mmCIF file of C-alpha atoms in Angstrom:
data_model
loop_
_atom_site.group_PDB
_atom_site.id
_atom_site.type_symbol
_atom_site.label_atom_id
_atom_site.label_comp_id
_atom_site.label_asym_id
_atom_site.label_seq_id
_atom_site.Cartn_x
_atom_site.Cartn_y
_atom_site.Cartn_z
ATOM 1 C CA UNK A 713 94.575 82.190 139.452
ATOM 2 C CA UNK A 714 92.736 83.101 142.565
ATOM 3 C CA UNK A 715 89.159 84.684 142.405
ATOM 4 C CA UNK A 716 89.575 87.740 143.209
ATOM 5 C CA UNK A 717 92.522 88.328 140.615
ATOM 6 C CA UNK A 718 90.020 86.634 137.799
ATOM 7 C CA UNK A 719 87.137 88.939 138.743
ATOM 8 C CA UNK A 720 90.063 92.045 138.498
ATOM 9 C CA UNK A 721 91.258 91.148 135.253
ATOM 10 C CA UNK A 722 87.637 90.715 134.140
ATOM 11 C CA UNK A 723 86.442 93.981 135.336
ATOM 12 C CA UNK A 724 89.908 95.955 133.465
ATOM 13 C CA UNK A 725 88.872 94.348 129.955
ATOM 14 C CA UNK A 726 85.109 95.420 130.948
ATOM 15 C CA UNK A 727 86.802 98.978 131.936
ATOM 16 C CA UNK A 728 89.073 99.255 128.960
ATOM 17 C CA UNK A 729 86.404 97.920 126.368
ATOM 18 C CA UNK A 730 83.577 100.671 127.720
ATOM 19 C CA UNK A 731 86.463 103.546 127.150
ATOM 20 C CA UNK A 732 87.814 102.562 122.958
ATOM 21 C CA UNK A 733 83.825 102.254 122.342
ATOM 22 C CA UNK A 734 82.974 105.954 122.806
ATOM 23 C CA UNK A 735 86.659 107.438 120.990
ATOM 24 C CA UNK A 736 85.710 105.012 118.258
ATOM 25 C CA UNK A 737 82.110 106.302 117.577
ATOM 26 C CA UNK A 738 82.989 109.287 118.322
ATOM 27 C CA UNK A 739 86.046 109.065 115.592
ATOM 28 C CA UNK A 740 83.473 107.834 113.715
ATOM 29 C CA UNK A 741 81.512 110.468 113.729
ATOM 30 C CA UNK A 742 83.615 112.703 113.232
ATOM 31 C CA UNK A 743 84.669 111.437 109.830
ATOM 32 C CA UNK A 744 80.868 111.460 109.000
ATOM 33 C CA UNK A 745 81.114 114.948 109.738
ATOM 34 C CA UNK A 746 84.232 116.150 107.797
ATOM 35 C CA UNK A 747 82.339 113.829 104.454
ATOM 36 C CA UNK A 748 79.274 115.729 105.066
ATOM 37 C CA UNK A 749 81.061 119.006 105.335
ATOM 38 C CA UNK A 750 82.910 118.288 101.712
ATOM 39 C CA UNK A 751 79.838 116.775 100.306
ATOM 40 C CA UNK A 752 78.200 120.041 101.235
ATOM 41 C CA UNK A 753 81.032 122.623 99.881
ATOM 42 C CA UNK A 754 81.254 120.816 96.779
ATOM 43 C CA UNK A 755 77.774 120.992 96.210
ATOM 44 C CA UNK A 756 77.145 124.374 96.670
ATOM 45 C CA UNK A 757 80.252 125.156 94.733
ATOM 46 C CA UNK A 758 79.232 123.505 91.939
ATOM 47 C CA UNK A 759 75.763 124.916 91.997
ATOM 48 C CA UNK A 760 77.287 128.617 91.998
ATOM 49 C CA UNK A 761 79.530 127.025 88.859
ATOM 50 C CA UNK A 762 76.872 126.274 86.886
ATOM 51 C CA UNK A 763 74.485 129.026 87.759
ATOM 52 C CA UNK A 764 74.171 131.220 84.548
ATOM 53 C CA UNK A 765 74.571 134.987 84.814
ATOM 54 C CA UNK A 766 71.626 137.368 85.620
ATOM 55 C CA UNK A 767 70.180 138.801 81.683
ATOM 56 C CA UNK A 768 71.222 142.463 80.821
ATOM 57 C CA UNK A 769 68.129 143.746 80.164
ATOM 58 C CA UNK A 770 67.186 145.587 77.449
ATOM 59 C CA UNK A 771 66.738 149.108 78.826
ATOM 60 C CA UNK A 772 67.772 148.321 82.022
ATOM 61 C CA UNK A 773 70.886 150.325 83.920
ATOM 62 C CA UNK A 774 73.793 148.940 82.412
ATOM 63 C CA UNK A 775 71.943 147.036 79.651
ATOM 64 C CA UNK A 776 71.132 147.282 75.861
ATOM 65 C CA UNK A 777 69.664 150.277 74.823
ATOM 66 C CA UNK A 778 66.109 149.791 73.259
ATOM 67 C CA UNK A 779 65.976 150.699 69.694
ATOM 68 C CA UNK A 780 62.752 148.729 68.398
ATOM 69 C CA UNK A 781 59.267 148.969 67.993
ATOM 70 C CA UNK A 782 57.816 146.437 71.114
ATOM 71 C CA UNK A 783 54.720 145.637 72.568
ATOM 72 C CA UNK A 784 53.933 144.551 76.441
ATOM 73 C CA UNK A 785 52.830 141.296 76.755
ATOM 74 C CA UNK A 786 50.064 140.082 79.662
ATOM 75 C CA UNK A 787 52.834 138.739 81.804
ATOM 76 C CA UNK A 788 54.953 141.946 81.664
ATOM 77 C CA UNK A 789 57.297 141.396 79.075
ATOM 78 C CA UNK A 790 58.355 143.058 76.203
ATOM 79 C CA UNK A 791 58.098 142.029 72.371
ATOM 80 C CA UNK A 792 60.548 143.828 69.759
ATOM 81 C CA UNK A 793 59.435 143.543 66.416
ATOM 82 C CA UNK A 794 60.048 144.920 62.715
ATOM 83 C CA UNK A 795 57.563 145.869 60.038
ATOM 84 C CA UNK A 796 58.232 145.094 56.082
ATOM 85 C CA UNK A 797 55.924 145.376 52.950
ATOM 86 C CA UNK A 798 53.190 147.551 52.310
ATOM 87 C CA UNK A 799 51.878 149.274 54.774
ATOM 88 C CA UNK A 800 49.427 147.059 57.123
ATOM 89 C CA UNK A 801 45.413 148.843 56.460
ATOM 90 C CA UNK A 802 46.601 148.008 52.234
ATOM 91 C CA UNK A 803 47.931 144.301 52.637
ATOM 92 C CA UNK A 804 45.770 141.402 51.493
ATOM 93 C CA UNK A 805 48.096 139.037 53.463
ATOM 94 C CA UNK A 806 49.185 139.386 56.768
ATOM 95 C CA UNK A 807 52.039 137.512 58.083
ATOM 96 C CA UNK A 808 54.519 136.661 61.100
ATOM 97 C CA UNK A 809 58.113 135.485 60.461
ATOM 98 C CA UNK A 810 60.059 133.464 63.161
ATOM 99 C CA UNK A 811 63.406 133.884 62.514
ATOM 100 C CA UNK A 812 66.349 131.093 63.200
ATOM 101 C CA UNK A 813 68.576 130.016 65.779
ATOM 102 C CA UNK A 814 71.360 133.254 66.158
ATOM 103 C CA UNK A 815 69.125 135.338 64.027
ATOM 104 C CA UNK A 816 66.851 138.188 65.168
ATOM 105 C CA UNK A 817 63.731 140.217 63.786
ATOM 106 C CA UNK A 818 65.596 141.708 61.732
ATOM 107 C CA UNK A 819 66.181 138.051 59.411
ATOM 108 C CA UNK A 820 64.561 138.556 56.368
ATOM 109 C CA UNK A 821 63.442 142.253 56.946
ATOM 110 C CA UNK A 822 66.535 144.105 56.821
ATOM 111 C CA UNK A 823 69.744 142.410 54.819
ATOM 112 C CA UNK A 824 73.029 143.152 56.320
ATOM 113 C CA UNK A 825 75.687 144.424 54.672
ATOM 114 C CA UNK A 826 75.626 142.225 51.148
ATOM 115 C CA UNK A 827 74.009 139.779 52.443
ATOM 116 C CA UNK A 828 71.073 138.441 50.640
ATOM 117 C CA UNK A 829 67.015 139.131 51.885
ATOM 118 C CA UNK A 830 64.950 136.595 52.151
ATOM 119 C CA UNK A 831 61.870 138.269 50.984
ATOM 120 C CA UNK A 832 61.688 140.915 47.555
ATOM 121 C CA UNK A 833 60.383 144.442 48.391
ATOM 122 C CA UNK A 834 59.106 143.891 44.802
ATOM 123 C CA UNK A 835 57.185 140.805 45.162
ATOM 124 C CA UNK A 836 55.339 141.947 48.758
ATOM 125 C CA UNK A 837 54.599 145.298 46.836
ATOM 126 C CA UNK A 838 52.855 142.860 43.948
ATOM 127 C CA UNK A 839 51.511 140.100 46.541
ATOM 128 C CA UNK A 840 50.121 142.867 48.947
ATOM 129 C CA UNK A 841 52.175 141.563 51.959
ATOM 130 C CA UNK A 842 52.438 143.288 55.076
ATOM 131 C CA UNK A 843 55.043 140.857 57.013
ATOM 132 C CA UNK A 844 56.013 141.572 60.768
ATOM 133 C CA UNK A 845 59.623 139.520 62.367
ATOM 134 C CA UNK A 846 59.740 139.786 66.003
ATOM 135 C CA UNK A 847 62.570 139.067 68.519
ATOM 136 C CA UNK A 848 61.569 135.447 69.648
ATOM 137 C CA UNK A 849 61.567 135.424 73.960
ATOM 138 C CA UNK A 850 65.413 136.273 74.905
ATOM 139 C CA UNK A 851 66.811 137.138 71.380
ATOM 140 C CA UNK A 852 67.331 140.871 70.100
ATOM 141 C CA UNK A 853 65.402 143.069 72.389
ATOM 142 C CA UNK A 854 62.534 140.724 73.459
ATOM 143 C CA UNK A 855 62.395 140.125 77.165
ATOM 144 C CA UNK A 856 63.444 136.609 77.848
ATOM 145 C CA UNK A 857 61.037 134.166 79.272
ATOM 146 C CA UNK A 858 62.830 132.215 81.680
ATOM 147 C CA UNK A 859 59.379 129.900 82.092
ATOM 148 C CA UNK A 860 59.012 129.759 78.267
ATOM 149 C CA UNK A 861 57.374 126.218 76.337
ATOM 150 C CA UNK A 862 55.836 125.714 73.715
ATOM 151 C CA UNK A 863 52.688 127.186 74.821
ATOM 152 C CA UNK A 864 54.055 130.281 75.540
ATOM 153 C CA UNK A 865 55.624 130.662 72.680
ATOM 154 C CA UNK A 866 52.382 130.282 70.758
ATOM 155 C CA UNK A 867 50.776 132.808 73.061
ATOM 156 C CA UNK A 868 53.825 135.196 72.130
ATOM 157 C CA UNK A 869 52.828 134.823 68.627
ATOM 158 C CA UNK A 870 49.146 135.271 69.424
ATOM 159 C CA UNK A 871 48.838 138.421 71.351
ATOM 160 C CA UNK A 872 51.999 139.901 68.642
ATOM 161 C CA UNK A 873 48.869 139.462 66.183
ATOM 162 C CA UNK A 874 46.241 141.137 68.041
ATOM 163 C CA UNK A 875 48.665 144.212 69.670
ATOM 164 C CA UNK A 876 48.901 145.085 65.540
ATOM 165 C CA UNK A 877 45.640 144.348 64.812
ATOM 166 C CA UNK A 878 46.335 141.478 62.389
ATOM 167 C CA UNK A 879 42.526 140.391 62.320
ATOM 168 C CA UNK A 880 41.523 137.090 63.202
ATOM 169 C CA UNK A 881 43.559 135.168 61.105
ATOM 170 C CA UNK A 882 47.085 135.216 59.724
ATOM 171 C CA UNK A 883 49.981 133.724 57.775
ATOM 172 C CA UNK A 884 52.976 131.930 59.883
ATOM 173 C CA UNK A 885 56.703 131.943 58.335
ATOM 174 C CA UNK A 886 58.981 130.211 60.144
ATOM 175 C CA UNK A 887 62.923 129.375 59.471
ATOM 176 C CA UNK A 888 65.119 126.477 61.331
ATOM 177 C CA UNK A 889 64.880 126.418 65.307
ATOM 178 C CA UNK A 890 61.547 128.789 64.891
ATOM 179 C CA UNK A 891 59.785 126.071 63.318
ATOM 180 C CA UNK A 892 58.827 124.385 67.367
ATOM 181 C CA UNK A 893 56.941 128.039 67.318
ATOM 182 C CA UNK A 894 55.192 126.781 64.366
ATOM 183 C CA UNK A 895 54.474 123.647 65.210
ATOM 184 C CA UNK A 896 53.177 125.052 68.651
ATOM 185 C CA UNK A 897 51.150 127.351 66.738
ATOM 186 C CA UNK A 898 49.529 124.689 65.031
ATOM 187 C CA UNK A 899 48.739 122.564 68.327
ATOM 188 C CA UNK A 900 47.448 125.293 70.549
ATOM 189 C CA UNK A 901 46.013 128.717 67.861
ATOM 190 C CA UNK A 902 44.736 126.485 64.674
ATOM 191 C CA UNK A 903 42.120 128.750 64.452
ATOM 192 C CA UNK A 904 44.220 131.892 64.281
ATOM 193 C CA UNK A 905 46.102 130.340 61.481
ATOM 194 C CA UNK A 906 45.233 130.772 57.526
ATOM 195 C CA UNK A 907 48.460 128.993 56.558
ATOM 196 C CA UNK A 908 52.059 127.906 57.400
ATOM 197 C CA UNK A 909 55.486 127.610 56.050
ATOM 198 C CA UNK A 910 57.659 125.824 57.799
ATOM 199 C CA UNK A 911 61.704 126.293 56.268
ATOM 200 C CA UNK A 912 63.806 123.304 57.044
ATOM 201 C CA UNK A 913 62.286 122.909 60.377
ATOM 202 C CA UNK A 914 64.369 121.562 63.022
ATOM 203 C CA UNK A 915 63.937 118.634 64.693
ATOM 204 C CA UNK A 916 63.618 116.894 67.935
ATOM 205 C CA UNK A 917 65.069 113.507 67.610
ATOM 206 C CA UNK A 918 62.952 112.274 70.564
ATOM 207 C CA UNK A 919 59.849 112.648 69.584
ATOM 208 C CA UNK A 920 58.132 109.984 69.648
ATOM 209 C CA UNK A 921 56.492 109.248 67.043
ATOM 210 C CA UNK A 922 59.784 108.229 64.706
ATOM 211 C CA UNK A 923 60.759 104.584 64.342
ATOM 212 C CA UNK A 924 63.843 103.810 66.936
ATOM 213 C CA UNK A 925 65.968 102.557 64.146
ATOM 214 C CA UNK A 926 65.075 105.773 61.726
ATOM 215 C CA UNK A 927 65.919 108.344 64.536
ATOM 216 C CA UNK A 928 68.514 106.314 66.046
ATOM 217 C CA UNK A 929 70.703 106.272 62.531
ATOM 218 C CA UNK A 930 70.042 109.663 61.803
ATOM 219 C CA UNK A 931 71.560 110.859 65.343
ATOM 220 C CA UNK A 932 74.789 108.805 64.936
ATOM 221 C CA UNK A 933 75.338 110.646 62.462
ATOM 222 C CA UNK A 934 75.734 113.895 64.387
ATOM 223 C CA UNK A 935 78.726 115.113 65.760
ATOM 224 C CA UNK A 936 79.602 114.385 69.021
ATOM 225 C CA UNK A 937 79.575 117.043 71.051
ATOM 226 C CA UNK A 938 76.069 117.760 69.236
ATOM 227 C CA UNK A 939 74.996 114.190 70.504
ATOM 228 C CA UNK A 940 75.981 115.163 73.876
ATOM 229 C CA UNK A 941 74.696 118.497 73.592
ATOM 230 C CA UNK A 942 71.109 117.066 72.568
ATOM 231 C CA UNK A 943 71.386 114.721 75.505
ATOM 232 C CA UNK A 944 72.090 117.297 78.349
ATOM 233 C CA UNK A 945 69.013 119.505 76.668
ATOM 234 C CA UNK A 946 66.537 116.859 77.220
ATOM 235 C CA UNK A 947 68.042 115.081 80.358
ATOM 236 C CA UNK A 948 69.649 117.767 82.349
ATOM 237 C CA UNK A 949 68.744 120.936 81.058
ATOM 238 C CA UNK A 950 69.590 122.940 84.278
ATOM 239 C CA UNK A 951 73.044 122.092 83.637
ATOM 240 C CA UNK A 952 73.539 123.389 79.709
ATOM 241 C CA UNK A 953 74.953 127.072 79.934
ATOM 242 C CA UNK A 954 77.887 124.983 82.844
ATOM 243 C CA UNK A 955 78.310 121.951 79.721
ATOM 244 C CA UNK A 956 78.615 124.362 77.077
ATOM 245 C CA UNK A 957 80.877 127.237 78.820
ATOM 246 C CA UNK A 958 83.452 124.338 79.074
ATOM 247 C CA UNK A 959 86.075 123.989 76.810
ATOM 248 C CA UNK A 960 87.182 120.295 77.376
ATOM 249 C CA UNK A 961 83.739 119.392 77.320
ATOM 250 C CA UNK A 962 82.323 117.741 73.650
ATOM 251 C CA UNK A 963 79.631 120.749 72.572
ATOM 252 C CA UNK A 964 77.758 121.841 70.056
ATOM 253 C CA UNK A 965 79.032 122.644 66.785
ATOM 254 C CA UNK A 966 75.867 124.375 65.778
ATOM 255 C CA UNK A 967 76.561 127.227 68.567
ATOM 256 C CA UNK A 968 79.839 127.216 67.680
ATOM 257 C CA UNK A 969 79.157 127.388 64.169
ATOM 258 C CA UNK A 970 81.647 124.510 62.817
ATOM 259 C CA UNK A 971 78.973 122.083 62.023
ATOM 260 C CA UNK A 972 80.365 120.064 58.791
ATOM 261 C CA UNK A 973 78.246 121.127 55.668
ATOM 262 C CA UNK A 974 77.971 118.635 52.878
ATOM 263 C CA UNK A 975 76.419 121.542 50.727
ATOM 264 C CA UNK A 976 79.200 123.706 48.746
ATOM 265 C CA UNK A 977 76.220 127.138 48.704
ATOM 266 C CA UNK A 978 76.323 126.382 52.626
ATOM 267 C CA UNK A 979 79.967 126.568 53.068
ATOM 268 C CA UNK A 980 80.327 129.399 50.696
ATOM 269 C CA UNK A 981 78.032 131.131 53.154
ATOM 270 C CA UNK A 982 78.866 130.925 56.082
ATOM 271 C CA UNK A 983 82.830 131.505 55.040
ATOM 272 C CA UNK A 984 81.777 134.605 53.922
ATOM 273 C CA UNK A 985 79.336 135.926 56.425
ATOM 274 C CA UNK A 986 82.354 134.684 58.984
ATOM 275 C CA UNK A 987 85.215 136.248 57.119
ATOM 276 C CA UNK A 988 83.110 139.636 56.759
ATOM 277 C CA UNK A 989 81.885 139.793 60.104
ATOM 278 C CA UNK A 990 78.537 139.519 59.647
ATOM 279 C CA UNK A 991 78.116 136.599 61.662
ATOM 280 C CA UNK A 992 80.200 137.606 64.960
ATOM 281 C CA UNK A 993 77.677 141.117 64.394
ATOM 282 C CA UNK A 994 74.508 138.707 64.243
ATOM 283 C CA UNK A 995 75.787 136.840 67.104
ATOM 284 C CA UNK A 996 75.891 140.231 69.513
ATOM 285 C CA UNK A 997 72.798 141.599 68.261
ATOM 286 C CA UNK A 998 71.003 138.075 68.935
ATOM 287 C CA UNK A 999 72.840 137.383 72.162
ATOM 288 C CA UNK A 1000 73.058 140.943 73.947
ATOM 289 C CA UNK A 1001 70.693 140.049 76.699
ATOM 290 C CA UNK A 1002 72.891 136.980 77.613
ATOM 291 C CA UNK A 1003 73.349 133.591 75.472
ATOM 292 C CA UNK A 1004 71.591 131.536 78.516
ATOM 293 C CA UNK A 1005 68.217 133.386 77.527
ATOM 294 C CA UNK A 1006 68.741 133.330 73.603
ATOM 295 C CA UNK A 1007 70.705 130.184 72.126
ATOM 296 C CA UNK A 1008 70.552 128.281 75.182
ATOM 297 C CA UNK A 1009 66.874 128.406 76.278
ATOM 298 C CA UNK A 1010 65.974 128.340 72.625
ATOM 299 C CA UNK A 1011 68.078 124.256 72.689
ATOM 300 C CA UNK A 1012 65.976 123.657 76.124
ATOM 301 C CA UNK A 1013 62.745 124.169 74.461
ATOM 302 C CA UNK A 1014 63.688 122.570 70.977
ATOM 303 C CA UNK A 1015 65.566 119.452 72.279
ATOM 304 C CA UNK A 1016 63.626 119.032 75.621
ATOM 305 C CA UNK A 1017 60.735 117.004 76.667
ATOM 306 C CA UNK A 1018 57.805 118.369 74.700
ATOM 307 C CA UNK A 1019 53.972 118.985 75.440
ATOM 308 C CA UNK A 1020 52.965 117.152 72.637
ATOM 309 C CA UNK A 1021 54.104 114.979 69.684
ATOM 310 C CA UNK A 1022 54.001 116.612 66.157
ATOM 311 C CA UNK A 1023 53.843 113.617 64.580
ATOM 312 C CA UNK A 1024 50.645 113.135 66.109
ATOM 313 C CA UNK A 1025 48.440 116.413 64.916
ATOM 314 C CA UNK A 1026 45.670 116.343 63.359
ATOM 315 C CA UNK A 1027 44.902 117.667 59.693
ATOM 316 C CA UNK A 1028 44.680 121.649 60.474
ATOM 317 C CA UNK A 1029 42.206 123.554 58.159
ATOM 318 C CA UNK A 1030 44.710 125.563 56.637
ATOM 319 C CA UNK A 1031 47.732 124.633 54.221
ATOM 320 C CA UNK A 1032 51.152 123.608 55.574
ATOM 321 C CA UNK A 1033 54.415 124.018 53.539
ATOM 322 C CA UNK A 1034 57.606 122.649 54.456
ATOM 323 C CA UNK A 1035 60.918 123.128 52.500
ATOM 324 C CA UNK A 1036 63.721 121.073 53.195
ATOM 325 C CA UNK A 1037 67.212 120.859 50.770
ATOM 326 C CA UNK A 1038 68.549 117.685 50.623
ATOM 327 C CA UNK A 1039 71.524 118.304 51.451
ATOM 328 C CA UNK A 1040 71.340 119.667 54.330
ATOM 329 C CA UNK A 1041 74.364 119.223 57.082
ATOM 330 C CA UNK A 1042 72.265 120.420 60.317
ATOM 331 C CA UNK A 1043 68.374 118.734 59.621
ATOM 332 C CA UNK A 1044 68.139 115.289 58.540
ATOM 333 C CA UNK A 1045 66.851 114.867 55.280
ATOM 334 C CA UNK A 1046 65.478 111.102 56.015
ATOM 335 C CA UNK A 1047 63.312 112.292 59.347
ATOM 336 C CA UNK A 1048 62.122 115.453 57.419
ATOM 337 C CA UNK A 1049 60.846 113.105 54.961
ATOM 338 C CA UNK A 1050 59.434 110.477 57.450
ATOM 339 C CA UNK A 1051 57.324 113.313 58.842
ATOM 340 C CA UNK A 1052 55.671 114.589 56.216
ATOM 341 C CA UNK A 1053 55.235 111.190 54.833
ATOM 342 C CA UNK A 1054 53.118 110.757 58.011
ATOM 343 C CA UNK A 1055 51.386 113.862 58.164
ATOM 344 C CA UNK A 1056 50.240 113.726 54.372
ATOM 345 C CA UNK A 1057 48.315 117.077 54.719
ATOM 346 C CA UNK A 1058 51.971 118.508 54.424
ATOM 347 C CA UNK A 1059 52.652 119.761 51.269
ATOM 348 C CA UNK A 1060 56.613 118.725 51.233
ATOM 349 C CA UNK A 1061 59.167 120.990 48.666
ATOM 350 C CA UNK A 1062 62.926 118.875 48.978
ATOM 351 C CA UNK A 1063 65.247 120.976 46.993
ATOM 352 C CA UNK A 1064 67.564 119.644 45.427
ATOM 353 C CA UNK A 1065 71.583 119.751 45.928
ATOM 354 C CA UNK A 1066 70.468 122.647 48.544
ATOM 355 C CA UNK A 1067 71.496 122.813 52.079
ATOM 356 C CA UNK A 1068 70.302 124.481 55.156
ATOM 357 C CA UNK A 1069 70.824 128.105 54.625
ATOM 358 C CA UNK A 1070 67.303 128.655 52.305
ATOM 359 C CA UNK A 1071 68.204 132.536 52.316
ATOM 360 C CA UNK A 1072 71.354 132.095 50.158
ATOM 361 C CA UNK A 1073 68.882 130.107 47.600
ATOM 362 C CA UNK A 1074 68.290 132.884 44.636
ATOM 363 C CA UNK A 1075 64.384 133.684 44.558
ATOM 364 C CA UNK A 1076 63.795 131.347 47.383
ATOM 365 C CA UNK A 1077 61.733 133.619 49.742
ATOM 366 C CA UNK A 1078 59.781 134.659 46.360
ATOM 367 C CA UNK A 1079 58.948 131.099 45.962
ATOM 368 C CA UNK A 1080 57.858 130.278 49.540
ATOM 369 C CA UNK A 1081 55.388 133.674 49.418
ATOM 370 C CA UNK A 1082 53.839 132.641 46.117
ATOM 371 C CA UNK A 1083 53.219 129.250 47.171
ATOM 372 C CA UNK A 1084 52.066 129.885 50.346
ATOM 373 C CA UNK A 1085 49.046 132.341 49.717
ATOM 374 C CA UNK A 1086 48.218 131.728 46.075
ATOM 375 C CA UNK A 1087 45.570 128.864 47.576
ATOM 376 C CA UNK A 1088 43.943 131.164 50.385
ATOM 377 C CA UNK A 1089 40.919 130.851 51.299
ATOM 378 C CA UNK A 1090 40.072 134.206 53.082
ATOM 379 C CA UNK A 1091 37.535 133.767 56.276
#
């Protein structure tokens, strides 16, 4: 081959390699492009997916009407709440009830329909009892608190006391899921407090002051979609209402009220409240606002990553109930028991062959309002 025609070929591979280099980057680039494009679309659909739906306002156009008493907090919002028992200037005992997960102020002031009351006109008359149940942040009327904690709910219950003008120190009921109110009462207003009764209690399988083999057992033995349901509440809790609007997705059987109960009274009940109605009706009434601001944030603050560990407070200079049935199907009886074997200032009542719904006990609420304020000290 003669020079020149080497120094010809050499310059066409030069030429030919210089031209594929650009349409392969720029192919390249391309594709980067189109990913990024998906990526993007995807993302931003999902994020509209799992967005909840704005609250209906109470009171607001289009919204729930307001038919309760409320009060206006500091930060704007609104407080519903429902008076029982003698009239507040006559009571000796002043107290605040925090009503359960799906219930409303109206649990334990005003039965539905044959449904049983947790608390006897009769006995408040004899005890003296004035006793107030609010609408807990996003249940009922109450304003939801889309920033609500712990803290705030104990601030809630605080300035609830001093809009009625409960004096500087009152009683604290609390039933199921409103128990973290009570336990955030106890952490952050001890010295509004002259006693507590906390009624089977949820509670938070993380904290972390339970053994990892005593918590670990106990959560097995949940249902699945409650396991997973737990799991997104503390991990991802921006993605719940998304997880639990999905069908094919395991959820909780506690929202969807199929949780197994071991307890025949509990069964009984909640067949009956279902077959009646009552329950869809305490659903609505709980719910109206939107479920995101009610059941959901009320799983976000339970089951997420608290502000403090319960298992770690300090004797409070008040007494502390806590009733628990043994045979209850949604609150493990074995971690109940592990806390207040801890916390020995607890004054622990297991009943037994009961379950978790306390209200369908006969007499129960009598019980828990003798108990409670027959050792008061008054300040």
């Amino acid at each position: 081959m003669s020079k020149e025609s080497a120094i010809a070929d050499a310059s066409s591979t030069s030429s030919s390699t210089t031209t594929d280099q650009p349409a392969s980057q720029s192919g390249m680039v391309k594709n980067i492009a189109i990913a990024a494009s998906l990526a993007i679309g995807l993302g931003s659909w999902f994020y509209t997916a799992i967005q909840p739906p704005k609250p209906r306002l109470c009171g607001s156009e289009g919204g729930p009407p307001v038919t309760a008493s409320r009060i206006r907090l500091r930060d704007g919002r609104h407080l519903a709440y429902e008076e029982k028992g003698v009239p507040k200037d006559k009571a000796r005992f002043k107290i605040i009830f925090c009503h359960s997960f799906s219930g409303t102020r109206l649990d334990g002031i005003r039965a539905f329909p044959v449904f049983p009351s947790l608390w006897m006109q009769e006995t408040m008359e004899e005890l003296g009892v004035y006793l107030v149940s609010y609408d807990r942040a996003g249940y009922g009327e109450s304003d939801p608190n889309p920033r609500r904690s712990l803290r705030s709910d104990a601030s809630d219950i605080e300035e609830l006391a001093d809009a009625l003008e409960l004096g500087s120190r009152f009683f604290l009921i609390s039933l199921s899921i409103g128990g973290c109110s009570a336990w955030a009462c106890i952490k952050y207003i001890p010295e509004r407090l002259a006693g507590v009764a906390l009624l089977t209690p949820v509670i938070n399988y993380r904290w972390p002051g339970f053994p990892k083999n005593l918590f670990q057992e106990a959560y097995k033995q949940q249902h699945i979609g409650d396991q997973w349901t737990l799991r997104i509440s503390y991990y991802a809790p921006w993605l719940l209402y998304w997880w639990m609007s999905q069908s094919w997705l395991p959820t909780s059987t506690v929202a969807k009220g199929t949780t197994y109960l071991p307890n025949r009274r509990d069964a009984e009940y909640r067949e009956f409240a279902i077959s009646n109605g009552i329950r869809e009706e305490r659903r609505k009434l709980a719910t109206q606002q939107g479920v995101q601001e009610s059941y959901y944030r009320d799983m976000m603050v339970m089951f997420g990553k608290w502000e403090f560990d319960p298992l770690d407070l300090q004797k409070p200079p008040f007494p502390v109930h806590l009733w628990q049935g043994d045979e209850d199907g949604v609150v493990p009886v074995s971690l109940q028991r592990y806390i207040c074997q801890r916390l020995s200032w607890i004054q622990y009542h297991e009943l037994p062959m009961t379950g978790h719904y306390l209200s369908a006990v006969p007499g129960f609420g009598d019980t828990v309002l003798k108990t409670l304020l027959a050792e008061t000290v008054f300040f």
